CSV table of C-alpha atoms and ligand atoms in Angstrom, one decimal:
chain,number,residue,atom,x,y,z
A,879,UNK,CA,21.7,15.1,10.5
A,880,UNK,CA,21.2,17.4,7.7
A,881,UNK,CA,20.8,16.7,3.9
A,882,UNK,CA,23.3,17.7,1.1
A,883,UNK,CA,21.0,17.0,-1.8
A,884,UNK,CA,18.1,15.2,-2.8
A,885,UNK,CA,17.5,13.7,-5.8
A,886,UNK,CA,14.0,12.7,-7.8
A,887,UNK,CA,14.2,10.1,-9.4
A,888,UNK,CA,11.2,8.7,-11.7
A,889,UNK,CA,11.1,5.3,-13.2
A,890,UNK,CA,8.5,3.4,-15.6
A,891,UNK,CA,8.2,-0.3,-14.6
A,892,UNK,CA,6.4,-2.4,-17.6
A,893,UNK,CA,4.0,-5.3,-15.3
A,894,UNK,CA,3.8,-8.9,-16.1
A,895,UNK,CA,0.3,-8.1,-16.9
A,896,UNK,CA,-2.3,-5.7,-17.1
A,897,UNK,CA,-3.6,-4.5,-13.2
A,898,UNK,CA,-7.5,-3.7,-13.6
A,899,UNK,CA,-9.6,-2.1,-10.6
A,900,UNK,CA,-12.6,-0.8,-10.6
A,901,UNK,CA,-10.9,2.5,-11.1
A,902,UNK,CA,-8.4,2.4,-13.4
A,903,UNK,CA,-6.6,-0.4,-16.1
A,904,UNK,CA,-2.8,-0.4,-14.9
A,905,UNK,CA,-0.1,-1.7,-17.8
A,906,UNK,CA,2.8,0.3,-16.5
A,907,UNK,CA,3.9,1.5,-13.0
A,908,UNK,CA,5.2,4.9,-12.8
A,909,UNK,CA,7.4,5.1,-9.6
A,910,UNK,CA,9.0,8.3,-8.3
A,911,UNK,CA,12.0,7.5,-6.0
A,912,UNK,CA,13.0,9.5,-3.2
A,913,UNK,CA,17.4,9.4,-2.7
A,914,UNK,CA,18.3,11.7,0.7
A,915,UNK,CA,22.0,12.5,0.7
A,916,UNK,CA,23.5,13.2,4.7
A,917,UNK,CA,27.3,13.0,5.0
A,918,UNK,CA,26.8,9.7,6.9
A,919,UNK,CA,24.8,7.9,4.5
A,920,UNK,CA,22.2,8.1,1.7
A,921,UNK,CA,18.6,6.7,2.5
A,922,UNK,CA,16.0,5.5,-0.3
A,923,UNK,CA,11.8,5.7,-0.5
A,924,UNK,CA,9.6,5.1,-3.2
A,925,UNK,CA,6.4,7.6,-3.6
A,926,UNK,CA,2.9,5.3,-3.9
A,927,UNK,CA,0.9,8.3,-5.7
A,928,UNK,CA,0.0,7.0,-9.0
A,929,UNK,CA,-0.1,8.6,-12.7
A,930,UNK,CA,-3.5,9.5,-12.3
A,931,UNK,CA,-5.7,10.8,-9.3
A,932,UNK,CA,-8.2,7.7,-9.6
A,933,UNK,CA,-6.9,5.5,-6.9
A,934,UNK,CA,-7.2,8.9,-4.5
A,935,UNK,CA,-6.7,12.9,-4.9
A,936,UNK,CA,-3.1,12.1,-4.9
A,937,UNK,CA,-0.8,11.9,-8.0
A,938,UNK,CA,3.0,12.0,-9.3
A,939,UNK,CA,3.2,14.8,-11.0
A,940,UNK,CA,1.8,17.2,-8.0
A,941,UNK,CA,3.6,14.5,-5.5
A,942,UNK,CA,7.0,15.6,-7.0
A,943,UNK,CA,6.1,19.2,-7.6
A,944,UNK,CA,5.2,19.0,-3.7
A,945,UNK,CA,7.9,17.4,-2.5
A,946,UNK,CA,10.5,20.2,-4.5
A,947,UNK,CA,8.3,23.3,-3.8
A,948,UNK,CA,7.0,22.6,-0.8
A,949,UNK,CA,8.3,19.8,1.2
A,950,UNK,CA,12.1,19.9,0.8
A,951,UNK,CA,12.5,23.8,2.0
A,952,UNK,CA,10.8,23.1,4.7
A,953,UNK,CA,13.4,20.1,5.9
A,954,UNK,CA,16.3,22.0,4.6
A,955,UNK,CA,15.2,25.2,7.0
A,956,UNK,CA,15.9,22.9,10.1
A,957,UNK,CA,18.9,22.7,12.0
A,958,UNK,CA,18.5,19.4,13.1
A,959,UNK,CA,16.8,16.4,11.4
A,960,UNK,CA,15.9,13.0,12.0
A,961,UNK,CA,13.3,10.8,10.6
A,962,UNK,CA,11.0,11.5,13.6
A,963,UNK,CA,11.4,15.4,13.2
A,964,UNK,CA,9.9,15.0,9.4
A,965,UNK,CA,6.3,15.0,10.6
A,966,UNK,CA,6.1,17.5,12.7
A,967,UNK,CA,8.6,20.1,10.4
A,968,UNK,CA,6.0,19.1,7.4
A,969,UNK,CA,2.8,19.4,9.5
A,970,UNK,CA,2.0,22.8,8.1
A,971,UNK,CA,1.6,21.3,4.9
A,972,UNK,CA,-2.4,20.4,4.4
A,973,UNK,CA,-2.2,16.5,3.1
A,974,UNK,CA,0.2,15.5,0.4
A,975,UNK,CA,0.3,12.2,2.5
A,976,UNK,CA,1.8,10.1,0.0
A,977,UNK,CA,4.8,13.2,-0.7
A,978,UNK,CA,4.6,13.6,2.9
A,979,UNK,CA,5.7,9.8,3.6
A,980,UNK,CA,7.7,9.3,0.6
A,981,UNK,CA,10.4,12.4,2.1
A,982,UNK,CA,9.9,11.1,5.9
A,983,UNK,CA,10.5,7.3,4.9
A,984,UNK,CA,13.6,8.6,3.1
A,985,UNK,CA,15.0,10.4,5.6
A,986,UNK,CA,14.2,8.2,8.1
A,987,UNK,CA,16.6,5.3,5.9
A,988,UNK,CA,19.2,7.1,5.9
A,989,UNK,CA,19.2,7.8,9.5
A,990,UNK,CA,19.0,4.1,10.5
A,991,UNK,CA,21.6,3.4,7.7
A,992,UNK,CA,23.8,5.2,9.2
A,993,UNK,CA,23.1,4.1,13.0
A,994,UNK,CA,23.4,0.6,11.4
A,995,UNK,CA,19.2,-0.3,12.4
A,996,UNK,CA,16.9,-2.4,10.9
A,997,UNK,CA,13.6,-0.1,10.1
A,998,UNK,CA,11.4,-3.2,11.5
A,999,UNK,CA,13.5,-2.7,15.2
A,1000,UNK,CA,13.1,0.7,15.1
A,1001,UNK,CA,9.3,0.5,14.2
A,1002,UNK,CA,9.0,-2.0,17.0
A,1003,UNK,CA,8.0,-5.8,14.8
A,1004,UNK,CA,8.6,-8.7,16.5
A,1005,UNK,CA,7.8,-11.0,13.6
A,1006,UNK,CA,10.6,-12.4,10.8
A,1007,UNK,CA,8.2,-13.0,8.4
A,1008,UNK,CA,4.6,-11.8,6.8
A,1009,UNK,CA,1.6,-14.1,5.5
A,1010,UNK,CA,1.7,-12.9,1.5
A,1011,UNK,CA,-1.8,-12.4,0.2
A,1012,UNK,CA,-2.2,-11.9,-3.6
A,1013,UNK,CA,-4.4,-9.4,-4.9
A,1014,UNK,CA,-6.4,-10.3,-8.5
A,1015,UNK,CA,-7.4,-7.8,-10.9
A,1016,UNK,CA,-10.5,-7.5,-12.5
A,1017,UNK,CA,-10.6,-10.1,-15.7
A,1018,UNK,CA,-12.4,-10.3,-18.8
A,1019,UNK,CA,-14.4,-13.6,-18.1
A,1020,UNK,CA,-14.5,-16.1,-15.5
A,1021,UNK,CA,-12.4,-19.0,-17.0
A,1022,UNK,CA,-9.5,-16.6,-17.1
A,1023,UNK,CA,-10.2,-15.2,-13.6
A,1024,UNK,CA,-10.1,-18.8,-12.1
A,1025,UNK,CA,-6.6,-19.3,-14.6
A,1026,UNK,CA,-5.2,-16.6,-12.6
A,1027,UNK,CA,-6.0,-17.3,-9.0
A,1028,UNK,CA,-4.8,-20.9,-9.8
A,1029,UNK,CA,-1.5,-19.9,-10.9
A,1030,UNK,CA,-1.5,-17.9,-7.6
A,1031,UNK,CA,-2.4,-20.7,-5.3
A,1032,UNK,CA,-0.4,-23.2,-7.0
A,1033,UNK,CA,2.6,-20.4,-6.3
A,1034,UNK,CA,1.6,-20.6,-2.7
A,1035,UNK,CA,-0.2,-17.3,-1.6
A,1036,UNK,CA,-1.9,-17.4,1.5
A,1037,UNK,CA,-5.4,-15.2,0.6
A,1038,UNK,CA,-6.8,-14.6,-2.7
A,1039,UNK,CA,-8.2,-10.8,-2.7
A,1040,UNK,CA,-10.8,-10.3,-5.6
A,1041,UNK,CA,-11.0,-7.0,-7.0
A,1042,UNK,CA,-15.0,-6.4,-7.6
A,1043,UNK,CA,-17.0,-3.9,-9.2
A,1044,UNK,CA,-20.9,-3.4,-9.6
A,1045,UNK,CA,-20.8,-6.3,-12.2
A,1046,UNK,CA,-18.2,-8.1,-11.6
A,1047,UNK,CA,-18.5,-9.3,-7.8
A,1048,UNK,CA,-21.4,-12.0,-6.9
A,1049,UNK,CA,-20.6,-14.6,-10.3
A,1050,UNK,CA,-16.8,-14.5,-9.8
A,1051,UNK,CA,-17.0,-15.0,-5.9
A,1052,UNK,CA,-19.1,-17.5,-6.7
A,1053,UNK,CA,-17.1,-19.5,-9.4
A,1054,UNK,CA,-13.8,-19.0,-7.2
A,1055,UNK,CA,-15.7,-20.7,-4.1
A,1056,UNK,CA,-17.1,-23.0,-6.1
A,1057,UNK,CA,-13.5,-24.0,-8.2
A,1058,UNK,CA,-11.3,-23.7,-5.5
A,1059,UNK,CA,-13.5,-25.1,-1.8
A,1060,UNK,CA,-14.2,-23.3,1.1
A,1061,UNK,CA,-10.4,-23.8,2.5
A,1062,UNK,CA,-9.1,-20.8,1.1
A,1063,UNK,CA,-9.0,-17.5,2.4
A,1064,UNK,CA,-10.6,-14.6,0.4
A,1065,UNK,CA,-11.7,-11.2,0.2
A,1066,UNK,CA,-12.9,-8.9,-1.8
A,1067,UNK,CA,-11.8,-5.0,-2.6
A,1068,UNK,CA,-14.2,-2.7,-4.2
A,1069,UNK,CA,-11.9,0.3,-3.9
A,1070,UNK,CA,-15.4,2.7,-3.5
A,1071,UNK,CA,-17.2,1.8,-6.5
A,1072,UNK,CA,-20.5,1.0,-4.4
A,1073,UNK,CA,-23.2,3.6,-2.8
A,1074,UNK,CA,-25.3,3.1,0.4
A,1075,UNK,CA,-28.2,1.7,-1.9
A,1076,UNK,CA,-26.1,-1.4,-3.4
A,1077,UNK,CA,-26.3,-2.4,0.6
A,1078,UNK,CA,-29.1,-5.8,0.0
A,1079,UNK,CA,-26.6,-6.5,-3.3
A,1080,UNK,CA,-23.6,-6.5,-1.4
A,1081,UNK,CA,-25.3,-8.3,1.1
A,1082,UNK,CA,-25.3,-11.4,-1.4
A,1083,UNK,CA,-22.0,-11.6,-0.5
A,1084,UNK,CA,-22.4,-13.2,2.8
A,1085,UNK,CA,-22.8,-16.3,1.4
A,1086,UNK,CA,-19.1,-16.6,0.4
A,1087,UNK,CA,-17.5,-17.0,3.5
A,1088,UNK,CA,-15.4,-13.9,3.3
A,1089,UNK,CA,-12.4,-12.4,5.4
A,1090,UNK,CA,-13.6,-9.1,4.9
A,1091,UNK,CA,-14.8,-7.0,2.5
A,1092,UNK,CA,-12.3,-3.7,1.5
A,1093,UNK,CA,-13.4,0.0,1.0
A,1094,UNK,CA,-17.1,-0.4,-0.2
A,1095,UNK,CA,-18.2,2.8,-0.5
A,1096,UNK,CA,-16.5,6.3,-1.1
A,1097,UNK,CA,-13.2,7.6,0.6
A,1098,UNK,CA,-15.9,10.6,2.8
A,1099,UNK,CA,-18.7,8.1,3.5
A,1100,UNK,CA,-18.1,6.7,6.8
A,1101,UNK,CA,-21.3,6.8,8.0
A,1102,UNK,CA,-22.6,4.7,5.1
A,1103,UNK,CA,-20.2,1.7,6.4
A,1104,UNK,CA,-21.8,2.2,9.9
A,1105,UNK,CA,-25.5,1.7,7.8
A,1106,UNK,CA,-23.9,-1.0,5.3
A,1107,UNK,CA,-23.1,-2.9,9.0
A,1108,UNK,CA,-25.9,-3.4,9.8
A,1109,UNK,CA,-27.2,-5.0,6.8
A,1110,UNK,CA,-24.0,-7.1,5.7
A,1111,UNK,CA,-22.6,-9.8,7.9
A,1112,UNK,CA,-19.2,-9.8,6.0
A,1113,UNK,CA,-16.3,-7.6,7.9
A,1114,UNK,CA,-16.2,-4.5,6.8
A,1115,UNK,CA,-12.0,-2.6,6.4
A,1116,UNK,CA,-11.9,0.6,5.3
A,1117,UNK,CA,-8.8,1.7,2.9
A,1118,UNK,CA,-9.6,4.6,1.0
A,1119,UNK,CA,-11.3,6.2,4.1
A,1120,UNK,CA,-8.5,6.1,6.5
A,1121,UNK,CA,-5.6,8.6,6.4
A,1122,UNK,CA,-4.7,9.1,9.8
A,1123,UNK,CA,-4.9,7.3,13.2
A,1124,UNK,CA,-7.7,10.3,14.4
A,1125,UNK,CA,-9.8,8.8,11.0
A,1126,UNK,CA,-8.6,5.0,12.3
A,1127,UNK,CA,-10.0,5.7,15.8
A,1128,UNK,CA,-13.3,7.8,14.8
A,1129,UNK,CA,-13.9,4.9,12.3
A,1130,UNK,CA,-13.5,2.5,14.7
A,1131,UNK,CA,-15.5,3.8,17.3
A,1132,UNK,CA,-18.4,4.6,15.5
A,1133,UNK,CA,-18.5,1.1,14.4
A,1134,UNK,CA,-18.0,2.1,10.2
A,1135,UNK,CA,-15.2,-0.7,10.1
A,1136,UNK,CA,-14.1,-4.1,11.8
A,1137,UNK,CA,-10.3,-4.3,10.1
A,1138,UNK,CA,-8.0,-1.4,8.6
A,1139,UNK,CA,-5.8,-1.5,6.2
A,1140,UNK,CA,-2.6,0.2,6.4
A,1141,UNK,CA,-0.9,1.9,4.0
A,1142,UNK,CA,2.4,3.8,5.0
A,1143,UNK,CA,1.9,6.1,1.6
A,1144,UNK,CA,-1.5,6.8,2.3
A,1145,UNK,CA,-1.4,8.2,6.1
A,1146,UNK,CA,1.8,10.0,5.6
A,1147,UNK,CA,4.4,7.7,6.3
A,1148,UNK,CA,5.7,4.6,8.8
A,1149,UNK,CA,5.2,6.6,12.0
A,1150,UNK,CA,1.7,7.1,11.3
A,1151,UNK,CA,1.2,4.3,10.5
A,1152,UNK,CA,2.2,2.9,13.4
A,1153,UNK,CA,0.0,5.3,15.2
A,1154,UNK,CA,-2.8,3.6,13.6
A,1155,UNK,CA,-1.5,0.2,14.5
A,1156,UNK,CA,-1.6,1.0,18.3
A,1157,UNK,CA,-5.2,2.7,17.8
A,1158,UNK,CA,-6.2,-0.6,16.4
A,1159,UNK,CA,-4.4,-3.4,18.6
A,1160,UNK,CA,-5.7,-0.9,21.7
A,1161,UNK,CA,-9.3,-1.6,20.1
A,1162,UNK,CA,-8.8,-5.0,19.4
A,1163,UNK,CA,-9.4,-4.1,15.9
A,1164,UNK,CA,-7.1,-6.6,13.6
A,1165,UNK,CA,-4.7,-4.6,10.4
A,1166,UNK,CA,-2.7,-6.2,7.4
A,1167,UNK,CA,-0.3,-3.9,4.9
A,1168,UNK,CA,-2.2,-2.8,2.1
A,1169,UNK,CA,0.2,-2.7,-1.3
A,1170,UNK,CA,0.8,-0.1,-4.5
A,1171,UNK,CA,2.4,-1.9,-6.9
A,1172,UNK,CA,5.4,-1.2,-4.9
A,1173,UNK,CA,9.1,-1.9,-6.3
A,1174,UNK,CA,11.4,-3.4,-3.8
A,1175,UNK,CA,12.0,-0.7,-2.2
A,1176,UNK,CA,8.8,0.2,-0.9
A,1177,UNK,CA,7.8,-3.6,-0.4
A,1178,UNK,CA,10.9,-4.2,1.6
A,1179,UNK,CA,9.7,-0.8,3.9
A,1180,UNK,CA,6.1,-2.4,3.8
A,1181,UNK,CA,7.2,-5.5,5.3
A,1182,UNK,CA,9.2,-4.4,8.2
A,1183,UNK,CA,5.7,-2.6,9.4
A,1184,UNK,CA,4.2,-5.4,8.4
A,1185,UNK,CA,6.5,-7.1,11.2
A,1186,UNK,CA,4.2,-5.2,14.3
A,1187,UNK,CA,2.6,-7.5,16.3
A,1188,UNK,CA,-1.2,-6.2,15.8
A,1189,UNK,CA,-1.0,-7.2,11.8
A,1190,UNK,CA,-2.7,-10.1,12.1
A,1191,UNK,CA,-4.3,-10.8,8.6
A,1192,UNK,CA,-2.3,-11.7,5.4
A,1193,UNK,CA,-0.7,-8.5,3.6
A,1194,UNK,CA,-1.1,-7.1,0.0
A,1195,UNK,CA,3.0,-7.9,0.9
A,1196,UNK,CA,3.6,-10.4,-2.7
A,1197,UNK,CA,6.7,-11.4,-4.2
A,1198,UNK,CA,8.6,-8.8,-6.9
A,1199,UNK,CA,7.3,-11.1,-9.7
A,1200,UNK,CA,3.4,-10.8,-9.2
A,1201,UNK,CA,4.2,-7.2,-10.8
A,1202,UNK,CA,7.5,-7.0,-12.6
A,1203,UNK,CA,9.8,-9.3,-14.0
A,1204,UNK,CA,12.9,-7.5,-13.2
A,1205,UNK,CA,12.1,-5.4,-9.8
A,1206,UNK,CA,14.8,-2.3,-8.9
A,1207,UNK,CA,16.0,-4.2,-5.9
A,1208,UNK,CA,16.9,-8.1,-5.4
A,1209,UNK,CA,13.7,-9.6,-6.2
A,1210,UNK,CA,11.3,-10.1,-3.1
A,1211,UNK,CA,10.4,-13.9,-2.9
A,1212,UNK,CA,7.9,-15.7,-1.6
A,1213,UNK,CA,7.9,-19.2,0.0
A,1214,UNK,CA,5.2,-21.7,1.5
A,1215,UNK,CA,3.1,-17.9,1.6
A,1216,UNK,CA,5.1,-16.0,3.5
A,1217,UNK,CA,8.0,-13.4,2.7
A,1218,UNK,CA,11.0,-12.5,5.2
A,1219,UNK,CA,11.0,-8.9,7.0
A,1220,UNK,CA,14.4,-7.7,5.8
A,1221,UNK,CA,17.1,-7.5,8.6
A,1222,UNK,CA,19.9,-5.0,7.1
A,1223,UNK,CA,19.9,-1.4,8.2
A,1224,UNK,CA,16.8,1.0,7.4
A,1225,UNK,CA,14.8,-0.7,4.6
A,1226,UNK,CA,17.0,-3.3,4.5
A,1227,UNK,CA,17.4,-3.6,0.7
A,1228,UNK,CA,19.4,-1.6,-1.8
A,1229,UNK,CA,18.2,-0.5,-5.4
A,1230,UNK,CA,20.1,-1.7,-8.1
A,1231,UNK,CA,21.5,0.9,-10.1
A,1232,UNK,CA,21.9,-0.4,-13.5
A,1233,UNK,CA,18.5,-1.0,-13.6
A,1234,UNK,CA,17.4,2.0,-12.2
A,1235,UNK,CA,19.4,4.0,-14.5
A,1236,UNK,CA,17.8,1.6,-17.8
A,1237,UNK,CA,14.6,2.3,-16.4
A,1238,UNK,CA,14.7,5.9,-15.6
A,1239,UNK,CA,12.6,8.4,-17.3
A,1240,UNK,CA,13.8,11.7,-15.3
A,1241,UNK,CA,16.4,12.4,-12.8
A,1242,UNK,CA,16.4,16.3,-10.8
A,1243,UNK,CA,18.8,16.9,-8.2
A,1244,UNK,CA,17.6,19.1,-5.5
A,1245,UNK,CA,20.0,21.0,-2.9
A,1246,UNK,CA,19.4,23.2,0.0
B,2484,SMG,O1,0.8,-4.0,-4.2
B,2484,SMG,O2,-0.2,-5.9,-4.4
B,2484,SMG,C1,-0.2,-4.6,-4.4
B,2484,SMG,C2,-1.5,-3.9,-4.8
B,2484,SMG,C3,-2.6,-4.4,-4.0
B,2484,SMG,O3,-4.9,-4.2,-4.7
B,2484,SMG,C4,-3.9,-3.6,-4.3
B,2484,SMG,N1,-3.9,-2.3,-4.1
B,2484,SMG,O4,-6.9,-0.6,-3.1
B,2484,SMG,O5,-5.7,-2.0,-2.1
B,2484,SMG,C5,-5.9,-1.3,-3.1
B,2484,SMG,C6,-5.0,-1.4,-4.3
B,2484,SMG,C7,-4.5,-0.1,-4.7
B,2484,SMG,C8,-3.7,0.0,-5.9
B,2484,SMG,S1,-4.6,-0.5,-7.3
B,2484,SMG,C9,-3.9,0.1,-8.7
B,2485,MG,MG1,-7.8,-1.4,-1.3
């Protein structure tokens, strides 16, 4: 295989509603889509990197500047590519994960497009469908925190996931427990905005019944999970911390996390992430899909991982309306709290391109 052209394509995405984290106030999603060109067929990936390098060191503007300056010669140069040969050809490169996986996904599309494969068979899932947890912004009060994990149960999501910051964690863990009965499933996500020293407050927490409690503490701190173990009974998953399968087995087996999240953008693509998915199931350690506000496409990618056996806990996998009303692709539904891995060729899901083209902010076409 070899590519005729590349094109960047970035798109703003308005959300349903404002996405608040302990890091950052969301009200837009700025997307950058990845099309590969082959004479066989053309493959599409959406890049996860956000506007801003809040969420991690990552962002769009250096993810696209990567991917054209750096990425992209490097993949041109080869004689012969193929979705597995992206890694290694782009290994040279020092992180740029979420570039990194955005190109590789890409690729890797149009190569099972054109072989006629399902990304989820060529990944290896077994399973047709993914339990669909919801994940729930930071709100201004209570009252309108409980509103919105209603609205979300009522919808039929499987596991509530609270975001929490110092401030906001014990009172509204408490009011949803206290609302909605011990039945449901929930967990909390900090996304790092705790130290080593919050580790009696967070300990508070143990009272909730929790799944498992998601990136305490910084991105570098593993050790501090390994302390923070020992004092909290909730399960600790790390996010933030883990960007390879080495990271997923050295967290593991220094005992700094009980459950990973995985997501593809963040390690550097599908392949690693499946990696980190056999580290874990050979560790008995459970995983779930962790979520960017993806569009479609990315979701539909998500979910065909999502498909391994080893994920075991719900994914940040929800339909295309928790986020936008009119998604790039088919929307992604959910029903009775699960969504269906998508069974056409390579991600399984096309964008649509009026609405790409009404939402598109820049377009660059890139050739070897
Ligand atoms: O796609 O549903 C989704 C997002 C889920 O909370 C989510 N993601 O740290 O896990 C996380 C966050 C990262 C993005 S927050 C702007
Ligand atoms: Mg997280």
């Amino acid at each position: 295989m070899k590519i005729r052209a590349v094109e960047l394509i970035r798109v703003t995405m308005p959300l349903v509603a404002p996405f608040r984290t302990s890091f950052a106030v969301e009200t837009n999603r700025d997307v950058l889509l990845v099309r590969v060109e082959t004479a066989e067929a053309q493959g599409w990936a959406e890049c996860v990197a956000m506007d801003s390098p809040l969420y991690s060191s990552e962002y769009l503007d250096g993810a696209q500047q990567v991917i054209s300056d750096h990425l992209l010669p490097r993949l041109f140069a080869a004689d012969e590519l193929s979705g597995a040969a992206v890694g290694g050809l782009l290994a040279p490169v020092r992180g740029h994960r979420m570039a990194k996986s955005a190109v590789e996904t890409a690729v890797l599309d149009a190569e099972l497009r054109a072989m006629g494969m399902p990304l989820s068979q060529y990944l290896g899932a077994t399973a047709t469908e993914v339990v669909s947890g919801v994940s729930v912004g930071i709100q201004d009060t209570v009252p309108e925190l409980l509103d919105a994990v209603e609205e979300y149960l009522d919808a039929g999501y499987a596991r509530i996931k609270l975001k929490i910051e110092p401030g906001w964690d014990l009172a509204p863990v408490a009011a949803v427990r206290e609302r909605f009965g011990e039945d449901i499933v929930l967990q909390v996500d900090a996304n790092s905005a705790y130290h080593r020293a919050d580790a009696r407050h967070l300990a508070q927490l143990d009272t909730f019944g929790l799944l498992l409690i998601e990136q305490p503490l910084a991105e570098e701190d593993l050790a501090g999970n390994v302390e923070l173990a020992k004092v909290i009974r909730t399960p600790i998953c790390l996010d933030e911390s883990i960007v390879s399968a080495q990271d997923a087995y050295e967290a593991i087996r220094t005992g700094a996390c009980a459950i990973v999240n995985i997501k593809p953008g963040r390690v550097g693509g599908y392949l690693e992430s499946r990696r980190i998915h056999d580290v874990c199931a050979a560790a008995g350690i459970p995983v779930w899909a962790g979520g960017m506000l993806e569009t479609g496409i990315g979701r539909a990618a998500n979910l065909a991982l999502a498909g391994l056996s080893n994920f075991t806990l719900p994914s940040d996998i929800s339909a295309s309306d928790r986020y936008y009303a009119q998604d790039l692709t088919e929307p992604i539904t959910m029903t009775g709290g699960r969504v269906a891995v998508p069974t056409g060729p390579g991600i399984g899901i096309d964008p649509i391109p009026e609405v790409v083209t009404e939402l598109t902010t820049a377009r660059t076409v890139i050739q070897p």
